Amino acid sequence: MDWHALQTLIATREALTLEFKGEQRRPLNDRDLVEAVICLANAEGGRLVVGVEDDGTVTGARPRHGAATEPARVQALIRNRTMPGIEVAVEIVRTPGGEVLCVSVPRSAAVVATSDGVCLRRIVGAHGPECVPFYPHQQVGRGAALGAEDFSAELCREAGWRALDPLQFERARQLIAALRGDAALLELDDREMAKALRVVETVDGELIPNMAGLLLFGRQGEIELHLPTHEAAFQVLTADADVRVNEFFRLPLLELAEAMQARFDARTQEREVQVGLIRVPVPDYARSAFREALLNALFHREYRRLGTVYVQWHPDRLEFANPGGFPEGVTPANLLVHEPLPRNARLYAAAKRIGLVEQTGRGVDKVYLGQLRYGRPAPDYSRSDGTGVRLTLRGGTESLDFAAFVFERERQQGPMTVDQMIALNQLFHERRVTTERVATEIQRSLNDARALLERLVEEGLVEARGENRGRVYHLAARVYDAVGQPEAYVRTHGLDPIRQEAAVLQFVEAHRRIKRENVVELCGLKERQATQLLGRLVREGKLVRRGAKRWSYYEAPAA
């Protein structure tokens, strides 16, 4: 880093990942230096800049080793005074205000403390970024969220083989056969199956289940004893928030998934739409979307943390909530494109071999497809945060005609991708979209979004208007015909110049006068285009302008 780069960094001011430590009043001792480093490491990582005051004034760092500061010795100090040791990058930047010590701190996958046992983390408080104590109860689940730990692989040493229920192994066999899981497991007895799924380990000659084994095959009493955090609820609420159904479960996961699915099947209803000679069912909610959303909540929750997995059925939506936020690096904004990161890897691997969860790890795609193919809004993860994942599936706005169109399109040309379905659904709801808008929704680059839209244009499903950055897309006429909205095509595509002129003159005849904003709304034009249209009609003598500037309006010329 040079002086210019340091100036740019200082100009951004202190933040969660940037801390200034001035030494104008007193030198920064080794203990304070190490504590500042672990504070950053236990948060998002970042840079510690010594020799810059809180207001950004460069006052210089004092020499730490006689007449100078040796970066290698600073690195060694930090490595030896942190547990586990942190490897940092240290450099000296020469400035007009003196030398500045810059320490680049990586985010640690494990909780870091000083060798004296001090544990801090950096947060953004009411008065800006600050270091605060990092208490043990706040550290729960951090390793799992970062992918450094797998709670489901930990042995439950207090439980033996008897803690597992033979009925759950039989249930697993039925699921393997029904869901096309790993057929080789069907040839094994209970103990061999448990070993093959890696849900038990041999300790002193005895099979001891890990947490994954207890969750999948455990007896209910043993689960309640050894995993008191495991709980799920199915609730049905009315429009005024009265609870009609309020059931709580602490069943092993295989049985729990079946119980939840049975309650969903009992409540969901279907409508039908005719496509040629075929009647296509359109359910309140797609069974596949419900199943994947439920399994994601159960298998990716944080089992160290107290809390309940909630499935709530509202009159107009389904809501899912589970304790523990997304794994490190996964957000609602990249959920569709981020590689799978199961929080409970051992548990997920066993369920995958059984066939219970998506083999590719892309269950979220099924959640999206289940919503979008019926013309409903995309799944909404926006309420998720660091404490939990919260998903909303909207219902009640399905389009039978859109569902019929999707069915016929897929029957003729094969399944559509998630990206195609997102783009078509977005066009159906918003009428017109830009490349930027689609890129945001499919969570990909502008080039990817542009290529997707142009392929839909070539296929005849979408039409485009404009060029380059002004290019706008809308559904083609045949799609609007297929979804039973032929008039929407005219409104979306806009009127041709002759029809625009006729519409304006007809409006003036009916209302005596017209303003520019009326033309914008009437013809679907931009303000500049509306001004040009009105100006042309004035020049041709078909309208007369009255008033000036923002108060101007137009009327028919006197006879």
mmCIF file of C-alpha atoms in Angstrom, residues 129-501:
data_model
loop_
_atom_site.group_PDB
_atom_site.id
_atom_site.type_symbol
_atom_site.label_atom_id
_atom_site.label_comp_id
_atom_site.label_asym_id
_atom_site.label_seq_id
_atom_site.Cartn_x
_atom_site.Cartn_y
_atom_site.Cartn_z
ATOM 1 C CA PRO A 129 -18.011 0.830 15.229
ATOM 2 C CA GLU A 130 -16.685 -0.476 18.542
ATOM 3 C CA CYS A 131 -15.168 -3.545 20.197
ATOM 4 C CA VAL A 132 -17.366 -5.361 22.718
ATOM 5 C CA PRO A 133 -17.040 -8.591 24.736
ATOM 6 C CA PHE A 134 -17.788 -11.778 22.782
ATOM 7 C CA TYR A 135 -19.621 -13.957 25.293
ATOM 8 C CA PRO A 136 -19.799 -17.781 25.058
ATOM 9 C CA HIS A 137 -23.546 -17.855 24.350
ATOM 10 C CA GLN A 138 -22.966 -15.519 21.389
ATOM 11 C CA GLN A 139 -20.319 -17.848 19.971
ATOM 12 C CA VAL A 140 -22.725 -20.770 19.588
ATOM 13 C CA GLY A 141 -23.077 -21.816 15.956
ATOM 14 C CA ARG A 142 -20.333 -19.548 14.599
ATOM 15 C CA GLY A 143 -18.184 -22.453 13.442
ATOM 16 C CA ALA A 144 -21.130 -24.150 11.762
ATOM 17 C CA ALA A 145 -22.127 -20.941 9.985
ATOM 18 C CA LEU A 146 -18.591 -20.613 8.627
ATOM 19 C CA GLY A 147 -18.477 -24.261 7.563
ATOM 20 C CA ALA A 148 -15.672 -25.024 10.021
ATOM 21 C CA GLU A 149 -17.734 -27.308 12.271
ATOM 22 C CA ASP A 150 -20.429 -29.927 11.802
ATOM 23 C CA PHE A 151 -22.595 -30.342 14.870
ATOM 24 C CA SER A 152 -24.445 -33.272 13.313
ATOM 25 C CA ALA A 153 -21.177 -35.271 13.190
ATOM 26 C CA GLU A 154 -20.566 -34.931 16.940
ATOM 27 C CA LEU A 155 -21.042 -38.116 18.949
ATOM 28 C CA CYS A 156 -23.815 -38.307 21.524
ATOM 29 C CA ARG A 157 -21.749 -40.328 24.005
ATOM 30 C CA GLU A 158 -24.549 -40.490 26.557
ATOM 31 C CA ALA A 159 -26.684 -42.452 24.079
ATOM 32 C CA GLY A 160 -26.010 -45.987 22.891
ATOM 33 C CA TRP A 161 -27.375 -48.114 20.080
ATOM 34 C CA ARG A 162 -30.610 -48.596 22.039
ATOM 35 C CA ALA A 163 -31.356 -44.893 21.580
ATOM 36 C CA LEU A 164 -32.157 -45.617 17.918
ATOM 37 C CA ASP A 165 -35.596 -46.855 16.879
ATOM 38 C CA PRO A 166 -35.900 -49.894 14.530
ATOM 39 C CA LEU A 167 -39.156 -48.398 13.191
ATOM 40 C CA GLN A 168 -37.240 -45.409 11.835
ATOM 41 C CA PHE A 169 -34.856 -47.697 9.956
ATOM 42 C CA GLU A 170 -37.862 -49.388 8.382
ATOM 43 C CA ARG A 171 -39.258 -45.959 7.526
ATOM 44 C CA ALA A 172 -35.929 -45.139 5.860
ATOM 45 C CA ARG A 173 -36.170 -48.298 3.733
ATOM 46 C CA GLN A 174 -39.645 -47.320 2.578
ATOM 47 C CA LEU A 175 -38.402 -43.844 1.659
ATOM 48 C CA ILE A 176 -35.404 -45.252 -0.220
ATOM 49 C CA ALA A 177 -37.718 -47.417 -2.309
ATOM 50 C CA ALA A 178 -40.289 -44.662 -2.890
ATOM 51 C CA LEU A 179 -37.863 -41.793 -3.532
ATOM 52 C CA ARG A 180 -35.234 -43.752 -5.477
ATOM 53 C CA GLY A 181 -32.545 -43.361 -2.880
ATOM 54 C CA ASP A 182 -29.400 -45.478 -2.676
ATOM 55 C CA ALA A 183 -30.793 -48.967 -3.354
ATOM 56 C CA ALA A 184 -27.655 -50.604 -1.928
ATOM 57 C CA LEU A 185 -28.834 -49.569 1.543
ATOM 58 C CA LEU A 186 -31.889 -51.823 1.213
ATOM 59 C CA GLU A 187 -29.682 -54.912 1.440
ATOM 60 C CA LEU A 188 -28.253 -53.918 4.851
ATOM 61 C CA ASP A 189 -29.553 -54.573 8.350
ATOM 62 C CA ASP A 190 -30.084 -51.697 10.790
ATOM 63 C CA ARG A 191 -26.529 -51.629 12.135
ATOM 64 C CA GLU A 192 -24.910 -51.905 8.724
ATOM 65 C CA MET A 193 -27.205 -49.205 7.341
ATOM 66 C CA ALA A 194 -26.278 -46.887 10.210
ATOM 67 C CA LYS A 195 -22.584 -47.478 9.515
ATOM 68 C CA ALA A 196 -23.029 -46.933 5.788
ATOM 69 C CA LEU A 197 -24.811 -43.644 6.445
ATOM 70 C CA ARG A 198 -22.059 -42.646 8.919
ATOM 71 C CA VAL A 199 -24.573 -41.881 11.660
ATOM 72 C CA VAL A 200 -22.823 -44.110 14.227
ATOM 73 C CA GLU A 201 -19.226 -44.724 15.271
ATOM 74 C CA THR A 202 -17.622 -47.609 17.113
ATOM 75 C CA VAL A 203 -16.316 -46.586 20.545
ATOM 76 C CA ASP A 204 -14.840 -49.272 22.832
ATOM 77 C CA GLY A 205 -16.560 -51.940 20.781
ATOM 78 C CA GLU A 206 -20.020 -50.317 20.925
ATOM 79 C CA LEU A 207 -21.940 -48.365 18.299
ATOM 80 C CA ILE A 208 -22.544 -44.795 19.462
ATOM 81 C CA PRO A 209 -24.853 -42.530 17.425
ATOM 82 C CA ASN A 210 -23.835 -39.055 16.410
ATOM 83 C CA MET A 211 -26.310 -36.175 16.347
ATOM 84 C CA ALA A 212 -27.277 -37.003 12.755
ATOM 85 C CA GLY A 213 -28.140 -40.560 13.791
ATOM 86 C CA LEU A 214 -30.184 -39.341 16.726
ATOM 87 C CA LEU A 215 -32.093 -36.857 14.549
ATOM 88 C CA LEU A 216 -32.852 -39.382 11.809
ATOM 89 C CA PHE A 217 -33.396 -42.608 13.744
ATOM 90 C CA GLY A 218 -33.635 -41.685 17.430
ATOM 91 C CA ARG A 219 -36.496 -42.623 19.707
ATOM 92 C CA GLN A 220 -38.572 -39.578 20.605
ATOM 93 C CA GLY A 221 -37.700 -39.802 24.304
ATOM 94 C CA GLU A 222 -33.977 -39.959 23.526
ATOM 95 C CA ILE A 223 -34.245 -36.955 21.219
ATOM 96 C CA GLU A 224 -36.038 -34.949 23.895
ATOM 97 C CA LEU A 225 -33.335 -35.926 26.402
ATOM 98 C CA HIS A 226 -30.211 -35.342 24.320
ATOM 99 C CA LEU A 227 -31.430 -32.753 21.778
ATOM 100 C CA PRO A 228 -33.868 -30.472 23.618
ATOM 101 C CA THR A 229 -33.368 -27.804 20.935
ATOM 102 C CA HIS A 230 -35.125 -29.959 18.316
ATOM 103 C CA GLU A 231 -38.715 -28.846 17.857
ATOM 104 C CA ALA A 232 -41.033 -28.058 14.957
ATOM 105 C CA ALA A 233 -44.500 -26.516 14.804
ATOM 106 C CA PHE A 234 -47.322 -26.557 12.267
ATOM 107 C CA GLN A 235 -49.726 -23.654 12.723
ATOM 108 C CA VAL A 236 -52.812 -22.483 10.864
ATOM 109 C CA LEU A 237 -53.718 -18.823 11.411
ATOM 110 C CA THR A 238 -56.737 -16.772 10.398
ATOM 111 C CA ALA A 239 -56.661 -13.308 8.828
ATOM 112 C CA ASP A 240 -56.964 -11.712 12.288
ATOM 113 C CA ALA A 241 -54.067 -13.859 13.636
ATOM 114 C CA ASP A 242 -56.225 -16.325 15.581
ATOM 115 C CA VAL A 243 -54.542 -19.728 15.788
ATOM 116 C CA ARG A 244 -56.783 -22.514 14.475
ATOM 117 C CA VAL A 245 -54.157 -25.286 14.540
ATOM 118 C CA ASN A 246 -51.116 -25.271 16.812
ATOM 119 C CA GLU A 247 -49.214 -28.576 16.779
ATOM 120 C CA PHE A 248 -45.676 -29.054 18.102
ATOM 121 C CA PHE A 249 -43.470 -32.052 17.296
ATOM 122 C CA ARG A 250 -40.211 -33.555 18.561
ATOM 123 C CA LEU A 251 -40.208 -36.529 16.248
ATOM 124 C CA PRO A 252 -37.193 -37.971 14.392
ATOM 125 C CA LEU A 253 -36.774 -36.147 11.111
ATOM 126 C CA LEU A 254 -38.001 -38.897 8.790
ATOM 127 C CA GLU A 255 -41.269 -39.207 10.691
ATOM 128 C CA LEU A 256 -41.518 -35.448 11.211
ATOM 129 C CA ALA A 257 -41.246 -34.724 7.480
ATOM 130 C CA GLU A 258 -44.053 -37.213 6.797
ATOM 131 C CA ALA A 259 -46.264 -35.706 9.517
ATOM 132 C CA MET A 260 -45.811 -32.182 8.150
ATOM 133 C CA GLN A 261 -46.393 -33.332 4.573
ATOM 134 C CA ALA A 262 -49.616 -35.093 5.603
ATOM 135 C CA ARG A 263 -50.947 -31.886 7.156
ATOM 136 C CA PHE A 264 -50.080 -29.943 4.035
ATOM 137 C CA ASP A 265 -51.772 -32.499 1.777
ATOM 138 C CA ALA A 266 -54.920 -32.394 3.908
ATOM 139 C CA ARG A 267 -55.256 -28.610 3.556
ATOM 140 C CA THR A 268 -54.132 -27.767 0.048
ATOM 141 C CA GLN A 269 -56.768 -27.656 -2.675
ATOM 142 C CA GLU A 270 -56.525 -27.793 -6.450
ATOM 143 C CA ARG A 271 -58.205 -26.037 -9.341
ATOM 144 C CA GLU A 272 -58.040 -27.349 -12.876
ATOM 145 C CA VAL A 273 -57.364 -25.755 -16.233
ATOM 146 C CA GLN A 274 -57.997 -27.363 -19.612
ATOM 147 C CA VAL A 275 -55.036 -27.604 -21.996
ATOM 148 C CA GLY A 276 -56.240 -29.281 -25.165
ATOM 149 C CA LEU A 277 -57.569 -32.639 -24.043
ATOM 150 C CA ILE A 278 -55.634 -32.561 -20.775
ATOM 151 C CA ARG A 279 -56.831 -31.152 -17.470
ATOM 152 C CA VAL A 280 -53.916 -29.601 -15.561
ATOM 153 C CA PRO A 281 -54.209 -29.310 -11.753
ATOM 154 C CA VAL A 282 -53.198 -25.992 -10.175
ATOM 155 C CA PRO A 283 -52.765 -26.388 -6.389
ATOM 156 C CA ASP A 284 -52.917 -23.684 -3.729
ATOM 157 C CA TYR A 285 -49.181 -24.303 -3.258
ATOM 158 C CA ALA A 286 -46.896 -26.640 -5.163
ATOM 159 C CA ARG A 287 -46.224 -29.822 -3.197
ATOM 160 C CA SER A 288 -42.593 -29.831 -4.337
ATOM 161 C CA ALA A 289 -42.070 -26.247 -3.137
ATOM 162 C CA PHE A 290 -43.564 -27.009 0.277
ATOM 163 C CA ARG A 291 -41.494 -30.160 0.644
ATOM 164 C CA GLU A 292 -38.181 -28.514 -0.235
ATOM 165 C CA ALA A 293 -38.876 -25.461 1.926
ATOM 166 C CA LEU A 294 -39.717 -27.731 4.868
ATOM 167 C CA LEU A 295 -36.660 -29.953 4.412
ATOM 168 C CA ASN A 296 -34.374 -26.930 4.079
ATOM 169 C CA ALA A 297 -35.727 -25.563 7.359
ATOM 170 C CA LEU A 298 -35.277 -28.904 9.156
ATOM 171 C CA PHE A 299 -31.897 -29.952 7.772
ATOM 172 C CA HIS A 300 -30.155 -26.560 7.669
ATOM 173 C CA ARG A 301 -31.293 -25.187 11.027
ATOM 174 C CA GLU A 302 -28.831 -24.456 13.846
ATOM 175 C CA TYR A 303 -29.338 -27.319 16.304
ATOM 176 C CA ARG A 304 -27.114 -25.770 18.959
ATOM 177 C CA ARG A 305 -29.504 -22.867 19.295
ATOM 178 C CA LEU A 306 -32.808 -23.002 21.147
ATOM 179 C CA GLY A 307 -35.691 -22.359 18.818
ATOM 180 C CA THR A 308 -38.473 -23.934 16.823
ATOM 181 C CA VAL A 309 -38.865 -24.602 13.117
ATOM 182 C CA TYR A 310 -42.194 -22.956 12.273
ATOM 183 C CA VAL A 311 -44.476 -23.760 9.365
ATOM 184 C CA GLN A 312 -47.338 -21.255 9.398
ATOM 185 C CA TRP A 313 -50.327 -21.447 7.067
ATOM 186 C CA HIS A 314 -51.922 -18.014 6.603
ATOM 187 C CA PRO A 315 -54.967 -17.313 4.403
ATOM 188 C CA ASP A 316 -52.769 -15.815 1.672
ATOM 189 C CA ARG A 317 -49.307 -17.269 2.266
ATOM 190 C CA LEU A 318 -47.095 -19.956 3.782
ATOM 191 C CA GLU A 319 -44.257 -18.948 6.086
ATOM 192 C CA PHE A 320 -41.258 -21.039 7.120
ATOM 193 C CA ALA A 321 -38.763 -20.035 9.812
ATOM 194 C CA ASN A 322 -35.797 -21.852 11.307
ATOM 195 C CA PRO A 323 -33.148 -20.891 13.886
ATOM 196 C CA GLY A 324 -29.743 -19.967 12.465
ATOM 197 C CA GLY A 325 -29.054 -17.654 9.550
ATOM 198 C CA PHE A 326 -27.667 -18.576 6.155
ATOM 199 C CA PRO A 327 -24.186 -20.168 6.086
ATOM 200 C CA GLU A 328 -21.224 -17.863 5.599
ATOM 201 C CA GLY A 329 -21.292 -16.215 2.184
ATOM 202 C CA VAL A 330 -24.912 -17.085 1.380
ATOM 203 C CA THR A 331 -27.466 -14.260 1.281
ATOM 204 C CA PRO A 332 -30.946 -13.797 -0.214
ATOM 205 C CA ALA A 333 -29.201 -11.904 -3.033
ATOM 206 C CA ASN A 334 -27.031 -14.873 -4.149
ATOM 207 C CA LEU A 335 -29.074 -17.841 -2.951
ATOM 208 C CA LEU A 336 -29.779 -19.059 -6.491
ATOM 209 C CA VAL A 337 -26.174 -19.053 -7.683
ATOM 210 C CA HIS A 338 -24.124 -19.854 -4.570
ATOM 211 C CA GLU A 339 -22.784 -23.378 -4.323
ATOM 212 C CA PRO A 340 -24.596 -25.589 -1.763
ATOM 213 C CA LEU A 341 -23.271 -25.179 1.797
ATOM 214 C CA PRO A 342 -25.147 -27.534 4.144
ATOM 215 C CA ARG A 343 -24.846 -26.431 7.764
ATOM 216 C CA ASN A 344 -25.196 -30.011 9.042
ATOM 217 C CA ALA A 345 -23.095 -31.849 6.467
ATOM 218 C CA ARG A 346 -23.245 -35.342 8.014
ATOM 219 C CA LEU A 347 -27.011 -35.143 8.487
ATOM 220 C CA TYR A 348 -27.530 -33.828 4.962
ATOM 221 C CA ALA A 349 -25.326 -36.511 3.395
ATOM 222 C CA ALA A 350 -27.298 -39.291 5.096
ATOM 223 C CA ALA A 351 -30.638 -37.786 4.054
ATOM 224 C CA LYS A 352 -29.360 -37.460 0.481
ATOM 225 C CA ARG A 353 -28.534 -41.173 0.275
ATOM 226 C CA ILE A 354 -31.980 -41.998 1.639
ATOM 227 C CA GLY A 355 -33.456 -39.798 -1.102
ATOM 228 C CA LEU A 356 -35.172 -37.409 1.261
ATOM 229 C CA VAL A 357 -33.346 -34.254 0.165
ATOM 230 C CA GLU A 358 -32.340 -32.996 -3.281
ATOM 231 C CA GLN A 359 -29.435 -35.047 -4.694
ATOM 232 C CA THR A 360 -27.769 -32.022 -6.302
ATOM 233 C CA GLY A 361 -28.153 -29.810 -3.245
ATOM 234 C CA ARG A 362 -30.292 -27.388 -5.301
ATOM 235 C CA GLY A 363 -33.560 -27.750 -3.410
ATOM 236 C CA VAL A 364 -34.035 -23.983 -3.559
ATOM 237 C CA ASP A 365 -34.566 -24.292 -7.328
ATOM 238 C CA LYS A 366 -37.608 -26.486 -6.687
ATOM 239 C CA VAL A 367 -38.981 -23.904 -4.266
ATOM 240 C CA TYR A 368 -38.712 -21.240 -6.978
ATOM 241 C CA LEU A 369 -40.090 -23.416 -9.767
ATOM 242 C CA GLY A 370 -43.020 -24.531 -7.621
ATOM 243 C CA GLN A 371 -44.067 -20.914 -7.132
ATOM 244 C CA LEU A 372 -43.290 -19.430 -10.515
ATOM 245 C CA ARG A 373 -44.885 -22.006 -12.791
ATOM 246 C CA TYR A 374 -48.329 -20.994 -11.491
ATOM 247 C CA GLY A 375 -47.777 -17.276 -11.996
ATOM 248 C CA ARG A 376 -47.211 -16.575 -8.316
ATOM 249 C CA PRO A 377 -44.570 -14.188 -6.911
ATOM 250 C CA ALA A 378 -41.089 -15.595 -6.357
ATOM 251 C CA PRO A 379 -40.162 -16.975 -2.917
ATOM 252 C CA ASP A 380 -39.326 -14.167 -0.497
ATOM 253 C CA TYR A 381 -36.329 -14.577 1.834
ATOM 254 C CA SER A 382 -36.022 -10.861 2.622
ATOM 255 C CA ARG A 383 -36.891 -11.213 6.329
ATOM 256 C CA SER A 384 -33.921 -13.525 6.962
ATOM 257 C CA ASP A 385 -31.070 -12.312 9.154
ATOM 258 C CA GLY A 386 -28.222 -13.684 11.240
ATOM 259 C CA THR A 387 -30.594 -15.291 13.742
ATOM 260 C CA GLY A 388 -32.807 -17.211 11.329
ATOM 261 C CA VAL A 389 -33.899 -17.960 7.775
ATOM 262 C CA ARG A 390 -37.454 -16.857 7.009
ATOM 263 C CA LEU A 391 -39.231 -17.768 3.786
ATOM 264 C CA THR A 392 -42.616 -16.597 2.504
ATOM 265 C CA LEU A 393 -44.496 -18.361 -0.288
ATOM 266 C CA ARG A 394 -47.326 -16.180 -1.551
ATOM 267 C CA GLY A 395 -50.575 -17.808 -2.570
ATOM 268 C CA GLY A 396 -53.920 -16.675 -3.864
ATOM 269 C CA THR A 397 -52.587 -14.844 -6.932
ATOM 270 C CA GLU A 398 -52.203 -17.790 -9.241
ATOM 271 C CA SER A 399 -53.017 -17.505 -12.927
ATOM 272 C CA LEU A 400 -54.649 -20.611 -14.346
ATOM 273 C CA ASP A 401 -53.920 -19.361 -17.861
ATOM 274 C CA PHE A 402 -50.246 -18.766 -17.063
ATOM 275 C CA ALA A 403 -50.020 -22.270 -15.582
ATOM 276 C CA ALA A 404 -51.608 -23.658 -18.754
ATOM 277 C CA PHE A 405 -49.131 -21.729 -20.907
ATOM 278 C CA VAL A 406 -46.162 -23.093 -18.910
ATOM 279 C CA PHE A 407 -47.537 -26.640 -19.109
ATOM 280 C CA GLU A 408 -48.001 -26.447 -22.882
ATOM 281 C CA ARG A 409 -44.585 -24.827 -23.434
ATOM 282 C CA GLU A 410 -42.828 -27.509 -21.362
ATOM 283 C CA ARG A 411 -44.854 -30.292 -23.005
ATOM 284 C CA GLN A 412 -43.656 -29.164 -26.415
ATOM 285 C CA GLN A 413 -40.061 -28.125 -25.695
ATOM 286 C CA GLY A 414 -39.086 -29.647 -22.355
ATOM 287 C CA PRO A 415 -38.662 -28.191 -18.854
ATOM 288 C CA MET A 416 -37.756 -24.539 -18.476
ATOM 289 C CA THR A 417 -34.828 -23.473 -16.343
ATOM 290 C CA VAL A 418 -35.227 -21.487 -13.148
ATOM 291 C CA ASP A 419 -33.816 -18.412 -14.908
ATOM 292 C CA GLN A 420 -36.310 -18.691 -17.775
ATOM 293 C CA MET A 421 -39.184 -19.131 -15.353
ATOM 294 C CA ILE A 422 -38.092 -16.123 -13.282
ATOM 295 C CA ALA A 423 -37.850 -13.916 -16.369
ATOM 296 C CA LEU A 424 -41.249 -14.955 -17.772
ATOM 297 C CA ASN A 425 -42.941 -14.655 -14.384
ATOM 298 C CA GLN A 426 -41.430 -11.208 -13.909
ATOM 299 C CA LEU A 427 -42.602 -10.110 -17.341
ATOM 300 C CA PHE A 428 -46.071 -11.477 -16.584
ATOM 301 C CA HIS A 429 -46.349 -9.423 -13.381
ATOM 302 C CA GLU A 430 -44.434 -6.254 -14.324
ATOM 303 C CA ARG A 431 -45.271 -6.063 -18.064
ATOM 304 C CA ARG A 432 -41.958 -4.443 -19.018
ATOM 305 C CA VAL A 433 -38.475 -5.232 -17.683
ATOM 306 C CA THR A 434 -34.920 -4.143 -18.345
ATOM 307 C CA THR A 435 -31.790 -6.256 -18.466
ATOM 308 C CA GLU A 436 -30.705 -4.798 -15.130
ATOM 309 C CA ARG A 437 -33.965 -5.808 -13.465
ATOM 310 C CA VAL A 438 -33.777 -9.380 -14.720
ATOM 311 C CA ALA A 439 -30.100 -9.640 -13.734
ATOM 312 C CA THR A 440 -31.046 -8.752 -10.160
ATOM 313 C CA GLU A 441 -33.829 -11.334 -10.040
ATOM 314 C CA ILE A 442 -31.832 -14.225 -11.505
ATOM 315 C CA GLN A 443 -28.801 -13.132 -9.440
ATOM 316 C CA ARG A 444 -26.444 -13.190 -12.402
ATOM 317 C CA SER A 445 -24.433 -10.739 -14.506
ATOM 318 C CA LEU A 446 -25.880 -8.286 -17.021
ATOM 319 C CA ASN A 447 -24.417 -10.361 -19.844
ATOM 320 C CA ASP A 448 -26.147 -13.496 -18.547
ATOM 321 C CA ALA A 449 -29.466 -11.651 -18.217
ATOM 322 C CA ARG A 450 -29.153 -10.134 -21.699
ATOM 323 C CA ALA A 451 -28.374 -13.530 -23.225
ATOM 324 C CA LEU A 452 -31.355 -15.080 -21.440
ATOM 325 C CA LEU A 453 -33.765 -12.413 -22.671
ATOM 326 C CA GLU A 454 -32.474 -12.539 -26.240
ATOM 327 C CA ARG A 455 -32.938 -16.333 -26.285
ATOM 328 C CA LEU A 456 -36.542 -15.805 -25.204
ATOM 329 C CA VAL A 457 -36.890 -13.249 -28.015
ATOM 330 C CA GLU A 458 -35.564 -15.782 -30.538
ATOM 331 C CA GLU A 459 -38.019 -18.353 -29.202
ATOM 332 C CA GLY A 460 -40.879 -15.938 -29.822
ATOM 333 C CA LEU A 461 -41.935 -15.673 -26.179
ATOM 334 C CA VAL A 462 -40.640 -12.134 -25.654
ATOM 335 C CA GLU A 463 -40.387 -8.969 -27.746
ATOM 336 C CA ALA A 464 -37.812 -6.211 -27.359
ATOM 337 C CA ARG A 465 -37.961 -2.469 -27.991
ATOM 338 C CA GLY A 466 -35.124 0.023 -28.089
ATOM 339 C CA GLU A 467 -31.394 -0.482 -28.313
ATOM 340 C CA ASN A 468 -28.434 -0.812 -25.966
ATOM 341 C CA ARG A 469 -29.104 0.520 -22.447
ATOM 342 C CA GLY A 470 -32.601 1.667 -23.408
ATOM 343 C CA ARG A 471 -33.696 -1.807 -24.504
ATOM 344 C CA VAL A 472 -36.918 -2.949 -22.804
ATOM 345 C CA TYR A 473 -38.574 -6.360 -22.981
ATOM 346 C CA HIS A 474 -42.198 -7.490 -22.767
ATOM 347 C CA LEU A 475 -44.140 -10.685 -23.441
ATOM 348 C CA ALA A 476 -45.023 -11.464 -27.048
ATOM 349 C CA ALA A 477 -48.574 -11.219 -28.357
ATOM 350 C CA ARG A 478 -48.984 -15.004 -28.538
ATOM 351 C CA VAL A 479 -48.064 -15.336 -24.869
ATOM 352 C CA TYR A 480 -50.659 -12.743 -23.847
ATOM 353 C CA ASP A 481 -53.176 -14.618 -26.002
ATOM 354 C CA ALA A 482 -52.206 -17.880 -24.284
ATOM 355 C CA VAL A 483 -52.681 -16.417 -20.797
ATOM 356 C CA GLY A 484 -56.040 -14.921 -21.690
ATOM 357 C CA GLN A 485 -54.970 -11.253 -21.700
ATOM 358 C CA PRO A 486 -54.833 -10.130 -25.351
ATOM 359 C CA GLU A 487 -55.661 -6.520 -24.426
ATOM 360 C CA ALA A 488 -52.626 -6.393 -22.125
ATOM 361 C CA TYR A 489 -50.347 -6.742 -25.139
ATOM 362 C CA VAL A 490 -51.663 -3.493 -26.622
ATOM 363 C CA ARG A 491 -51.175 -1.656 -23.323
ATOM 364 C CA THR A 492 -47.698 -3.088 -22.841
ATOM 365 C CA HIS A 493 -46.421 -2.843 -26.411
ATOM 366 C CA GLY A 494 -47.857 0.615 -26.774
ATOM 367 C CA LEU A 495 -49.806 2.263 -29.582
ATOM 368 C CA ASP A 496 -48.310 2.960 -32.973
ATOM 369 C CA PRO A 497 -47.990 6.682 -33.952
ATOM 370 C CA ILE A 498 -51.298 6.724 -35.854
ATOM 371 C CA ARG A 499 -53.192 5.242 -32.927
ATOM 372 C CA GLN A 500 -51.397 7.580 -30.509
ATOM 373 C CA GLU A 501 -52.610 10.585 -32.485
#
